[in-house]
Structure formats: C-alpha cells, structure tokens
Coordinates of C-alpha atoms and ligand atoms in Angstrom, one line a residue:
X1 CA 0.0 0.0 0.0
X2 CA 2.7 2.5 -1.0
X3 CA 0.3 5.7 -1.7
X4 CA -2.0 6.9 1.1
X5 CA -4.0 10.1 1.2
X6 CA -5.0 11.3 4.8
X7 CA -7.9 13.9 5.2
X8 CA -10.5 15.9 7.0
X9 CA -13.9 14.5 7.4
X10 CA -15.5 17.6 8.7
X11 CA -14.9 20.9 9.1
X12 CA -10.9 20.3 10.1
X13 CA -8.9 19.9 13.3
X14 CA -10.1 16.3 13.4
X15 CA -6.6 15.3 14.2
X16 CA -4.6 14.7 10.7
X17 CA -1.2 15.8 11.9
X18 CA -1.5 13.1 14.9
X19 CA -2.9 10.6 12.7
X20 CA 0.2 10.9 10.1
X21 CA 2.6 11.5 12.6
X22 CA 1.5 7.7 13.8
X23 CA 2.3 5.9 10.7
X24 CA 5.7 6.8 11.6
X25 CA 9.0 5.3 10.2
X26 CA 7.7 3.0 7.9
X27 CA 6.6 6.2 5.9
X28 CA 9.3 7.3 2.9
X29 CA 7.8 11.1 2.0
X30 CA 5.0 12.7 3.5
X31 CA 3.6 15.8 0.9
X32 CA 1.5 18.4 2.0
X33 CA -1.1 19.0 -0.7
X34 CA -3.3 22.3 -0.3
X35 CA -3.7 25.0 1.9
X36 CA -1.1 26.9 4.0
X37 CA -0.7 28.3 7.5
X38 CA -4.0 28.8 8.0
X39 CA -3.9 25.0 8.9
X40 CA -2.7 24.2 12.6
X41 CA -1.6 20.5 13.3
X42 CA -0.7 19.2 16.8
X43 CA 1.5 16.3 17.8
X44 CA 2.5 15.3 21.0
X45 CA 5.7 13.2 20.8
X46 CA 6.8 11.8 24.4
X47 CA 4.8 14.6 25.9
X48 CA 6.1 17.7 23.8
X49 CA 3.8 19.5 22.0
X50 CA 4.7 20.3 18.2
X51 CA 2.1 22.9 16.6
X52 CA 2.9 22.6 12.6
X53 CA 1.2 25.2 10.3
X54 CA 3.2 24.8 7.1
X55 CA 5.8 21.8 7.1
X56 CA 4.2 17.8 6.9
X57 CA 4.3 16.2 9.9
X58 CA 6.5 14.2 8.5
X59 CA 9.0 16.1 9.3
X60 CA 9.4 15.0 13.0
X61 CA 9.9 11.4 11.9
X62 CA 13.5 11.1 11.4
X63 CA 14.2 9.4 7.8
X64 CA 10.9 10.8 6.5
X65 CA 11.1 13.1 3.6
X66 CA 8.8 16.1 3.6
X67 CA 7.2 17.6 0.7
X68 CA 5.0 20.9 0.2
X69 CA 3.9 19.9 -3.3
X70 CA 2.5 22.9 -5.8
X71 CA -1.2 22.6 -4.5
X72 CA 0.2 24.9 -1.5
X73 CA 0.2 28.5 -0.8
X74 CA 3.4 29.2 0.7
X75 CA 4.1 32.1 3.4
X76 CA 7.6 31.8 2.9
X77 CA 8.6 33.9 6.0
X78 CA 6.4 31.9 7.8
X79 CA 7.9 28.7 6.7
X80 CA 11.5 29.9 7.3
X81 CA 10.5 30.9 11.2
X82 CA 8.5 27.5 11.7
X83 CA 12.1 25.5 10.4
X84 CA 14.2 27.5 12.6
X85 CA 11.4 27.3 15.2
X86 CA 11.8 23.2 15.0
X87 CA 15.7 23.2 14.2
X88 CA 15.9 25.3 17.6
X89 CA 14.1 22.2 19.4
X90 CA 16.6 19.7 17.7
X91 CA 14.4 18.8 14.9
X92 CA 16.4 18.1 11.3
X93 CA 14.6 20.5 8.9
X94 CA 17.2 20.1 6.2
X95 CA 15.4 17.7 4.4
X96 CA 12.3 19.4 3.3
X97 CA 11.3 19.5 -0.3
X98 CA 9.8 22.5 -1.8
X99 CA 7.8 22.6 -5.4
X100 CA 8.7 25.3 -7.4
X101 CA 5.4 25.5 -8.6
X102 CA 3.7 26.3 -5.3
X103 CA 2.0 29.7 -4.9
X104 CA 4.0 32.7 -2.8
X105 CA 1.8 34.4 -0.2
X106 CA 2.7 37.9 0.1
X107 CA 1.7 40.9 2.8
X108 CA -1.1 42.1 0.8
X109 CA -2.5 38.5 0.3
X110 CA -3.0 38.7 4.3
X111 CA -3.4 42.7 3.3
X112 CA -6.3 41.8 1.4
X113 CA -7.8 39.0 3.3
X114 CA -8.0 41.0 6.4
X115 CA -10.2 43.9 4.8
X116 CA -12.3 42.2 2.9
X117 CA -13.5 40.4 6.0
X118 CA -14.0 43.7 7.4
X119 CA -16.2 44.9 4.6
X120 CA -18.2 41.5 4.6
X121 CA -19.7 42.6 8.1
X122 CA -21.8 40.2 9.6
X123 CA -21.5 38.5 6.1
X124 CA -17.7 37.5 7.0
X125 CA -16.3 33.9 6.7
X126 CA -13.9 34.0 9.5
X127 CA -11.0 33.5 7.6
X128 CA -7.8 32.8 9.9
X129 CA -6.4 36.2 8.0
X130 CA -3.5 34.7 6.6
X131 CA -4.3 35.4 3.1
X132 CA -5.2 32.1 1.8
X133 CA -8.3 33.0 -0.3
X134 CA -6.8 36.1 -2.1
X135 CA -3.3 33.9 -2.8
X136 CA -5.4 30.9 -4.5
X137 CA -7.7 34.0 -6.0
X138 CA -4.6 35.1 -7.9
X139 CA -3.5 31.6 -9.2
X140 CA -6.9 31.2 -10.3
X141 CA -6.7 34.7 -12.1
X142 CA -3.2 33.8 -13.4
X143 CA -1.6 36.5 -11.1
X144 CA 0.2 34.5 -8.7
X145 CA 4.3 34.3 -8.1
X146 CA 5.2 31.3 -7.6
X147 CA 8.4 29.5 -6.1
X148 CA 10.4 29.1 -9.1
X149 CA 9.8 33.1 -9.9
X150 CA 12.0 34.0 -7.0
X151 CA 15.0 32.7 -9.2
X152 CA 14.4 34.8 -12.1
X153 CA 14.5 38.5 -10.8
X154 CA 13.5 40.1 -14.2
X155 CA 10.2 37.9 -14.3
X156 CA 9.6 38.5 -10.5
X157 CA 9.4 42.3 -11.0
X158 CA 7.7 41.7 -14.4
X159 CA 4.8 39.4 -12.7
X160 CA 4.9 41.7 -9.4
X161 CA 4.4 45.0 -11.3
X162 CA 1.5 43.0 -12.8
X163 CA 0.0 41.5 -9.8
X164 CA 0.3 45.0 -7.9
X165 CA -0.9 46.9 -10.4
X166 CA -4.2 45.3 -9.7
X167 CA -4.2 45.1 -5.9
X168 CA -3.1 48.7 -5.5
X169 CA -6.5 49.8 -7.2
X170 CA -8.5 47.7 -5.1
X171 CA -6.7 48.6 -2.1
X172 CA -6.7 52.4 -3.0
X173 CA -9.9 52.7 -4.7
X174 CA -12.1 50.3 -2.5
X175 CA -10.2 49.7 0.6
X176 CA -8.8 53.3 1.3
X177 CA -5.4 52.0 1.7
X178 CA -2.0 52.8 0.9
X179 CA -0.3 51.7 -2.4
X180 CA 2.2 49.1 -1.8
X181 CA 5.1 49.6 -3.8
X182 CA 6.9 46.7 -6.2
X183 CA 10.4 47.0 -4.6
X184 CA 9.3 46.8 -1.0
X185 CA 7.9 43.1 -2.1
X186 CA 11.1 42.3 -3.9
X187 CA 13.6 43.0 -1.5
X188 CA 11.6 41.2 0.9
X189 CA 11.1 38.4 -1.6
X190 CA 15.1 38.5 -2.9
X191 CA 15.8 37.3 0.7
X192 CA 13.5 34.0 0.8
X193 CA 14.9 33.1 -3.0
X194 CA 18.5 33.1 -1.1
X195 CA 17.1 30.7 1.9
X196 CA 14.6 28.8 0.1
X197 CA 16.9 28.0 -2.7
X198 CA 18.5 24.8 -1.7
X199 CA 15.1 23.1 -0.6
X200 CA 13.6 23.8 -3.9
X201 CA 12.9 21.3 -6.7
X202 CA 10.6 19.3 -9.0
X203 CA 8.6 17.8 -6.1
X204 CA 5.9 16.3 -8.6
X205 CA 9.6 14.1 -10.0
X206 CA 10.6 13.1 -6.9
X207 CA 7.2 11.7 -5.5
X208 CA 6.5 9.8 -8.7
X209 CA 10.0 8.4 -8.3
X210 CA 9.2 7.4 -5.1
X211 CA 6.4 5.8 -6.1
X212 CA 7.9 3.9 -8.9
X213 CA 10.5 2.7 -6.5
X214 CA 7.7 0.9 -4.1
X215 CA 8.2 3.6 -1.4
X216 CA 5.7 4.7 0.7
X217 CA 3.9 8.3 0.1
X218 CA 1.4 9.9 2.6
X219 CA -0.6 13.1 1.3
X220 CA -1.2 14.6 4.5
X221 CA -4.5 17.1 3.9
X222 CA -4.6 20.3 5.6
X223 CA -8.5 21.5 6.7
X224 CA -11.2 19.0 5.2
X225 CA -14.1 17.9 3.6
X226 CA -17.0 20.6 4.7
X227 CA -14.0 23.2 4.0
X228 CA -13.6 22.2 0.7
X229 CA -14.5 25.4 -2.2
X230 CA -16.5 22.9 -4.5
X231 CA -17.8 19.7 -1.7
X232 CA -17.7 22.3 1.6
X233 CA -20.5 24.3 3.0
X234 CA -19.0 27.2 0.1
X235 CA -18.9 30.0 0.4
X236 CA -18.3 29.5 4.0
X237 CA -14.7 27.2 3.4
X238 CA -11.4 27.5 2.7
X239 CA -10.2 28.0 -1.0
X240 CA -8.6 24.6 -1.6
X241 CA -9.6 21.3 -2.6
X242 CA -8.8 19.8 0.8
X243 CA -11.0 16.1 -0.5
X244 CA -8.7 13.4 -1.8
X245 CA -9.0 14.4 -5.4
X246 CA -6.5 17.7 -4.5
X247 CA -3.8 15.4 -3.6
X248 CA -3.6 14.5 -7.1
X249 CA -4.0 18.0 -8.7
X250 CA -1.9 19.4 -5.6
X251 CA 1.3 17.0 -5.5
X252 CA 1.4 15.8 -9.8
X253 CA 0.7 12.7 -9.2
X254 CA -2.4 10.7 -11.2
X255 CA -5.6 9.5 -9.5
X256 CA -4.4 5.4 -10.1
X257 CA -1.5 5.7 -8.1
X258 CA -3.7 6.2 -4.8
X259 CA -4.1 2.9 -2.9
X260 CA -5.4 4.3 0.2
X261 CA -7.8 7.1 1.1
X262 CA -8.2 7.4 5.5
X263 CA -10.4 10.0 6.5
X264 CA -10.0 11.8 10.3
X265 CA -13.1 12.0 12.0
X266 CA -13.7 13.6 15.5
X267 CA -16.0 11.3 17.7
X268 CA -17.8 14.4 18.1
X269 CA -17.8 18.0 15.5
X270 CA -16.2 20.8 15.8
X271 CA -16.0 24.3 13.6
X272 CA -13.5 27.5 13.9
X273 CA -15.0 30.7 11.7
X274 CA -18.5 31.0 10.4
X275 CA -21.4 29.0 8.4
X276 CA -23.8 26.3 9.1
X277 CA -23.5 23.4 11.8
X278 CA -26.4 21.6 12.3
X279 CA -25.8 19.7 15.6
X280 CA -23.8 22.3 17.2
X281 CA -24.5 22.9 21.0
X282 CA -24.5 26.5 22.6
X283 CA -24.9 25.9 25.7
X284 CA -22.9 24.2 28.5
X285 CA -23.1 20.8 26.7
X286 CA -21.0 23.0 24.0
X287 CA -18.5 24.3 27.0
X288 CA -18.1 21.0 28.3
X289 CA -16.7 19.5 24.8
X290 CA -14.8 22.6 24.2
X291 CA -12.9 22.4 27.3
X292 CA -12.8 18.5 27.7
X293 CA -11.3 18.9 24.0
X294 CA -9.1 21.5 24.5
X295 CA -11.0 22.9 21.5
X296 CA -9.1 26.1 20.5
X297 CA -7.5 26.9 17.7
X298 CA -4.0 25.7 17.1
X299 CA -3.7 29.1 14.6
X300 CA -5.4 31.7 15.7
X301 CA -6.5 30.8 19.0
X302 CA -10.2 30.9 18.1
X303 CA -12.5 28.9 20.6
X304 CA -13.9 26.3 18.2
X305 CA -17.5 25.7 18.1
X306 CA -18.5 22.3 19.3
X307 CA -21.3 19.9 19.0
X308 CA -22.0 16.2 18.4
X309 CA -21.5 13.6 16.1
X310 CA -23.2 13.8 12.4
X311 CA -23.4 10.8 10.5
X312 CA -24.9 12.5 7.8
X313 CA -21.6 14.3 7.3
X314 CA -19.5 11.5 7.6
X315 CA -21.4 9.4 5.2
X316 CA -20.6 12.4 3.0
X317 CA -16.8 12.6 3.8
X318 CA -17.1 8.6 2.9
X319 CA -18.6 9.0 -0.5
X320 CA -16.9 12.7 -1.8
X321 CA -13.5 10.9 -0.7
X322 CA -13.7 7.7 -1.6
X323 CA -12.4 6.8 1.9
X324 CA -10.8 3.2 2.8
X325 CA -10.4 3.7 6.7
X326 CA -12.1 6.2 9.4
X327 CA -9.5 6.8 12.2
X328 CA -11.6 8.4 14.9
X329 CA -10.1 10.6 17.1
X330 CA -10.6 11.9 20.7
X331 CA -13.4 9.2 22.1
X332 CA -11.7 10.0 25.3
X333 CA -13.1 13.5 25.1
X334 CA -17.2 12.0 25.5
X335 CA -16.0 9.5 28.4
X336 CA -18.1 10.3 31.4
X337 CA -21.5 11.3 29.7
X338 CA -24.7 9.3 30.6
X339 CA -25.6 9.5 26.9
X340 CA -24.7 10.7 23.7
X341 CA -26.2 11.9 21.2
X342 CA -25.4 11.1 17.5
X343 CA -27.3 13.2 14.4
X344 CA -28.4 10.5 12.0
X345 CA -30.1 12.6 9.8
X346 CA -31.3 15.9 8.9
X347 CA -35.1 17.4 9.1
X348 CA -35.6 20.1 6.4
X349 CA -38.6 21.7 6.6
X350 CA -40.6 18.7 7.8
X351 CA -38.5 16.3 5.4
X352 CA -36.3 13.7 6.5
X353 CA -32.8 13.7 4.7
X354 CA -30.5 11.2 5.5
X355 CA -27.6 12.4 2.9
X356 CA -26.4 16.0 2.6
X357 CA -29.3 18.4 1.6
X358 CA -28.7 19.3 -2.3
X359 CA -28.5 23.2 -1.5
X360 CA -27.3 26.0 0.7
X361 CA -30.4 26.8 1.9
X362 CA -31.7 23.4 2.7
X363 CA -28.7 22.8 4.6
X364 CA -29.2 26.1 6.5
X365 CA -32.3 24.6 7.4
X366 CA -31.4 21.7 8.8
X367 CA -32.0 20.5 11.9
X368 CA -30.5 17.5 13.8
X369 CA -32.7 13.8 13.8
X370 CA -30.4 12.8 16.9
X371 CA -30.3 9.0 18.4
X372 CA -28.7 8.7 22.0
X373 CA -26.3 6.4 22.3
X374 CA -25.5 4.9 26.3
X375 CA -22.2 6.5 27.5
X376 CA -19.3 5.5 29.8
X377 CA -17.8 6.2 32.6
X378 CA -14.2 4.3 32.7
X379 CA -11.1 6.4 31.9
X380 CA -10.1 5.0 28.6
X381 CA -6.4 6.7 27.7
X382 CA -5.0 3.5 29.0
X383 CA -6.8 2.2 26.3
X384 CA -4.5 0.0 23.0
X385 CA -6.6 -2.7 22.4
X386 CA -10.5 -3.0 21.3
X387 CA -11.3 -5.0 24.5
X388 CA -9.4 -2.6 26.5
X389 CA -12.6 -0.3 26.0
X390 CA -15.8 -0.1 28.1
X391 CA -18.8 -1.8 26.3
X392 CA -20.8 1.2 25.6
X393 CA -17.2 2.5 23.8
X394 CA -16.9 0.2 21.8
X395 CA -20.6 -0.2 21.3
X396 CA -20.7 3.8 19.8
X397 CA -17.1 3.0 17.7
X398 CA -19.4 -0.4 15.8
X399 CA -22.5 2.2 15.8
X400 CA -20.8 5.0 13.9
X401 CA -19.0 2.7 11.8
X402 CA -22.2 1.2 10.6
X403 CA -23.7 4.7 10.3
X404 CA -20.6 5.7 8.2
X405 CA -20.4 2.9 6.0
X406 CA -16.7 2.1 5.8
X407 CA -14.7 0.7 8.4
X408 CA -12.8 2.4 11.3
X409 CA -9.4 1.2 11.4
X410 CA -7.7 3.6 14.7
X411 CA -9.9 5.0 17.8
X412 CA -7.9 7.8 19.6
X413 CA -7.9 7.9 23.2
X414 CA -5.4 10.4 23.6
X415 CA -3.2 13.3 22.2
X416 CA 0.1 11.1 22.5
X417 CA 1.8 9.6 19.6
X418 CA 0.6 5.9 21.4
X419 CA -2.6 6.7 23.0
X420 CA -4.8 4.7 20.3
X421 CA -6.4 1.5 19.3
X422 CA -5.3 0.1 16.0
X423 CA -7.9 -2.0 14.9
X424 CA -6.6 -2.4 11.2
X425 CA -3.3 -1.4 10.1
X426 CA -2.8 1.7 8.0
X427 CA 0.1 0.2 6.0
Ligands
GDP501 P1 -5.6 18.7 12.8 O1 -5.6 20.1 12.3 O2 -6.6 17.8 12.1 O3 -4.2 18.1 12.7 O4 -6.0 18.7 14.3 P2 -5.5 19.7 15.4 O5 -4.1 19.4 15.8 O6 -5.8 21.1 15.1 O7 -6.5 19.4 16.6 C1 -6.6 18.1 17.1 C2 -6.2 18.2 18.6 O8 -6.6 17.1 19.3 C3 -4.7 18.3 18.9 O9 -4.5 19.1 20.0 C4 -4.3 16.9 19.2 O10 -3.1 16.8 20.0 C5 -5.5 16.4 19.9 N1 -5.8 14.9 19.6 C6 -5.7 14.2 18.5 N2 -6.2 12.9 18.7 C7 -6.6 12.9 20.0 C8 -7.3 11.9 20.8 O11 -7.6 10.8 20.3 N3 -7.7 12.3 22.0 C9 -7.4 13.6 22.6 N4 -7.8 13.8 23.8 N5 -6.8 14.5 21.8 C10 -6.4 14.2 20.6
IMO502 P1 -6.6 22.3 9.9 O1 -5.7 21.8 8.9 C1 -10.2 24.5 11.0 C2 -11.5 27.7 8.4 C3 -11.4 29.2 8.9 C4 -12.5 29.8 8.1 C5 -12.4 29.1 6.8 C6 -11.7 30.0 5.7 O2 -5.9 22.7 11.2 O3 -7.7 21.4 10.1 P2 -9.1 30.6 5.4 O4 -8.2 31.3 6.3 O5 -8.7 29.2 5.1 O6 -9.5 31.3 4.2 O7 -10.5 30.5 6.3 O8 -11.7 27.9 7.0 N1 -10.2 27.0 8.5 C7 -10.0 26.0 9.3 N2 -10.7 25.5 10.3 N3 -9.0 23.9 10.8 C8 -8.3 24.4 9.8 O9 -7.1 23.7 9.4 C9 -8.7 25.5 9.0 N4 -8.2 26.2 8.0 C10 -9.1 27.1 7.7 O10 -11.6 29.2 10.3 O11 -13.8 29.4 8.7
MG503 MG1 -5.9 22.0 13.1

C-alpha cells in the first residue's frame, strides 16, 4: 500500500497531523497537498507538543522526507521561522522539499484578506487572515508568483508590477489603503529566494520516483471535507480542494496511483470561523466538549465551536473521498457522559434527509434527527486494544461505523503519539 491520502472529514482539526505523525518510520515522503498556514496540526511526541502550520508532519519522523507539493500557498517567512522554530528544538529540517510551482503568499495576500473580511460585516467567513483566499484567487486569475519566480528577478518584477498593479487599485480605490510599492515586495522576496533555494525542486519528479521505486507516500490534507471550495459548505470554506481528489492536482501525481484514502473524523464536530453546523450545542453541553477537547485553535486561538456527532456528514466525507479507513479521534473526550447523542439525519422543513441536503439553503435549514447512544464512565487513555474499552465505547465506535459505511481502522484515546487503538493497520 505504497500511496496513502490522509484527510478531513469535517470541518478540520479532526486530528490529521497526529494521525500521520502515527504511521511513523515506515513512511518514505509525507507531501502536503493544499492550503497553507492557515492549517494548525498538533502532535505530542513523548509529551512535547509540536504545533505545525506549514511543514508535513512528516518532518518530525526522522528518515521521513517532507514535501509541500504545488497545491500549496506558501508564506515563505512563515515557513522559514516554523524551520528555525523546529531546528531550535533539535528537529532536522534540512530535508524538506519544496515545489517550485507552489503559490507565494505575500503581505497584501494577508493585506487583502484582512479587509475584505472587514467589509463583509456580519456577512464574513472568518478567515484565519493569513491570506489564503486572495493567494489561490490570484492563481486562479493567473496573477500569482510562484516559487520558481523568485530565481528569475527580471520575471519576478515583471509578474509583481503586474500582480500589484491590480491590488493597489483595489486597495486604493475600494479599501482606502496605501499603495504598496513593487520593490518593497522584492527586496523582501530576494531574501527568501536566497534561503529557500537549496530546498527547492521538482517535487511532482521526486514523489513519482518514489512511487515507482515501491516507497511509501502519505498526502497529508490540511482543513477538510465541509472546507472544501467545490464539496464544503461554500462560500463559508477555505479556497482549496482539501478532499482526496487535490492530492492529485496538488502534489502531480495521477488519480491510479492512490491505494489508500483514510479519513479523520472527530468522535464528536467541531468548527472554527462561520457558516452552518447543524448539531452544534450552545450551551454548556458546547463548554463542556470545548474544554474536555481543548478545542481552540491551534492558529489563531479561536475557541472552536463544538457539537455532536453527524453521521450525515461523515457518510458524506465517505462517498466525496472515496475513503478506505475512518480513524476516529478523541473518544476519550465523551468518556463520562450518561448519553450521547449522535445526528443520524437531517429534518428540512418537515423532510427527513439522511444524505447532505442538495443546496445552501436546505442545509441552513437543517435541523439534527439525533439517536442517543448509552455513554461510559471508565477512563479510557490507557486504552490499546478493542477489548481494553468499556462496552458502551466500543458499542458507539461499531455504531458509527455502521452509520458511516466504511470501516474504522484507529480509535484515539489520547493526544500522545501511542494513546490509540489500532484495529486495522494503515500500512
Ligand atoms: P488537525 O488540524 O486535524 O491536525 O488537528 P489539530 O491538531 O488542530 O486538533 C486536534 C487536537 O486534538 C490536537 O491538539 C491533538 O493533539 C489532539 N488529539 C488528537 N487525537 C486525539 C485523541 O484521540 N484524544 C485527545 N484527547 N486529543 C487528541
Ligand atoms: P486544519 O488543517 C479548522 C477555516 C477558517 C474559516 C475558513 C476559511 O488545522 O484542520 P481561510 O483562512 O482558510 O480562508 O479560512 O476555513 N479553516 C480551518 N478551520 N481547521 C483548519 O485547518 C482550518 N483552516 C481554515 O476558520 O472558517
Ligand atoms: Mg488544526
């Protein structure tokens, strides 16, 4: 099983970066596929706490190659301060592989990102601000600078006076802001050419190299399959394919070499930013997830909105993915509830739907058909095998899986690299 794609189920922070971290030496490459630093991936290795927002968690396995393929947006002064941040703690960065096709994020990407938002009012996404959507809006509009630009300065002035040209109207015009001037961005841009340049290379070669050569690939996703811009709850979602099919457009590799798609999924939901979320809990039931979870933004600190499980979302993240194996994540988090509710399907409007409502506005309306479930009260991190769980435990893992449709292969019990149940091996 040399290729395997790891992503989001829901509406992200399901625990991919824990989940890839755990495959662990056996795994050759790890490429990251989509997004940027708006993602924040947490893995706790012997206790320490790693928070990764651009680099594959790959890269705290020693041997393991990591990759930021050209389906990323790249911050590179980001990038630069999360290496040294990681080489500071002992952790071998020189390894990384960069695409010189991936998109450059620049100051008035965030710029941009930041008053748009503004001028959205009570319309706003609740974008992390890091300038995600306007970076991808500019490779879309065929005004982005990309990696491989920093190493030709004549084109990089060339495509910046271009790309600037444009955002200075907008900013000026619209936003009431100041002009930003071409050689602020290149002087600025000169310096990351010079410490990007040995990382740099044909990534989309290497990986299909790899491949050839029997080694094993994991496409660790970034966000996830409600935060998808075509299959998320648009237009309130990032603006990446973050379902399996980006790994393919997002790394240059072809849809048959992918033996393996594994989906995260939280044993209950959560949500950072706006838009719909139909079993979401205000009240204290809300609090007591959020802080039993440690549900806050690994990015921006945001206190993440929390509710139960929804089947009817995972059955969706099953089907738009094509997922192999659920590894369901923090079932130590519900431990000591009498019961718990699970949404098995929707009621729009009087009319029971028990997939994903075609349209925006029937999902808006939907409210939560819920089934409770008997809870437990045994401590489980201790957890590692499936008879090491309480009945009523393992009882909801069978449940959802039925409910889900495709098998789950890992139950976590725990932040730590160990705390989790392998039913079925990943590789
Ligand atoms: P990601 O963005 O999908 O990688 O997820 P985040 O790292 O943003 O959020 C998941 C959080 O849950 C992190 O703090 C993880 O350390 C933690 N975590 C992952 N799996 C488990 C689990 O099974 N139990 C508990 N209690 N925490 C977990
Ligand atoms: P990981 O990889 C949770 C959300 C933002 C906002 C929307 C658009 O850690 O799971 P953006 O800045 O991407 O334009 O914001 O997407 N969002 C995330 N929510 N986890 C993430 O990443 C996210 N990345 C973006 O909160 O609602
Ligand atoms: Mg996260």
């Amino acid at each position: 099983m040399p290729a395997i794609v790891i992503v989001g189920a829901q509406w992200g922070d399901e625990g991919k970066g824990k989940a890839t971290d755990q495959l662990g030496e056996s795994v050759d490459y790890c490429v990251r596929y989509q997004g940027g630093n708006n993602a924040g991936h947490t893995i706790v290795v012997d206790g320490e706490k790693y928070a990764l927002h651009l680099l594959p968690s790959g890269i705290l396995t020693p041997g393991c190659i990591p990759v930021i393929g050209n389906g990323v947006v790249i911050d590179a002064g980001v990038l630069l301060d999360e290496m040294k941040a990681l080489a500071d703690r002992g952790v071998d960065t020189s390894r990384l592989l960069i695409s010189a096709n991936a998109h450059l994020i620049s100051s008035y990407h965030s710029t941009i990102d930041k008053v748009s938002e503004r001028f959205l009012g009570k319309n706003k996404i609740g974008t992390t601000g890091r300038g995600i959507g306007p970076a991808y809006a500019d490779k879309i509009s065929r005004l982005g600078i990309r990696v491989g630009d920093l190493f030709d300065e004549k084109i990089l002035r060339q495509k910046l006076e271009g790309a600037l040209d444009q955002k200075n109207h907008l900013l000026v015009k619209v936003y009431n802001r100041r002009a930003i001037g071409v050689d602020d961005i290149l002087i600025e841009f000169k310096g990351y050419a010079e410490a990007l340049r040995p990382y740099v290379c044909d990534t989309s070669r290497v990986v299909n190299a790899a491949l050839d050569a029997g080694q094993t690939v994991v496409f660790e996703g970034a966000q996830a399959t409600l935060l998808d811009v075509d299959h998320g709850t648009y237009p309130f979602v990032t603006s990446s394919s973050a379902t399996a099919g980006g790994a393919c457009t997002g790394s240059g590799i072809p849809p048959n070499r992918i033996d393996r798609v594994v989906a995260v999924l939280k044993a209950y939901t959560t949500r950072v930013g706006e838009g719909p979320f139909p079993t979401e809990q205000h009240d204290a039931v809300g609090e007591r997830l959020r802080e039993t979870g440690g549900e806050f933004g690994t990015t921006t600190g945001r206190p993440r909105r929390c509710g139960w499980f929804d089947a009817v979302i995972g059955r969706y993240a099953a089907r738009v993915n094509g997922v192999t194996d659920f590894v369901l994540t923090k079932l130590d988090v519900l431990t000591g509830l009498e019961r718990v509710p699970v949404c098995v399907a929707y009621d729009v409007d009087g009319v029971r739907h028990d997939e994903m409502p075609m349209t925006q506005t029937d999902f808006h309306h939907a409210t939560p058909v819920y089934e409770q479930l008997p809870g437990w009260s045994e401590d489980i991190r201790g957890a590692r095998e499936l008879a090491d769980l309480p009945a009523n435990a393992r009882a909801y893992v069978r449940t959802l899986e039925d409910m889900v449709g495709r098998r789950i292969s890992v139950v976590g019990v725990g932040p730590g690299r160990d705390e989790s149940v392998v039913l079925h091996d990943l590789l």
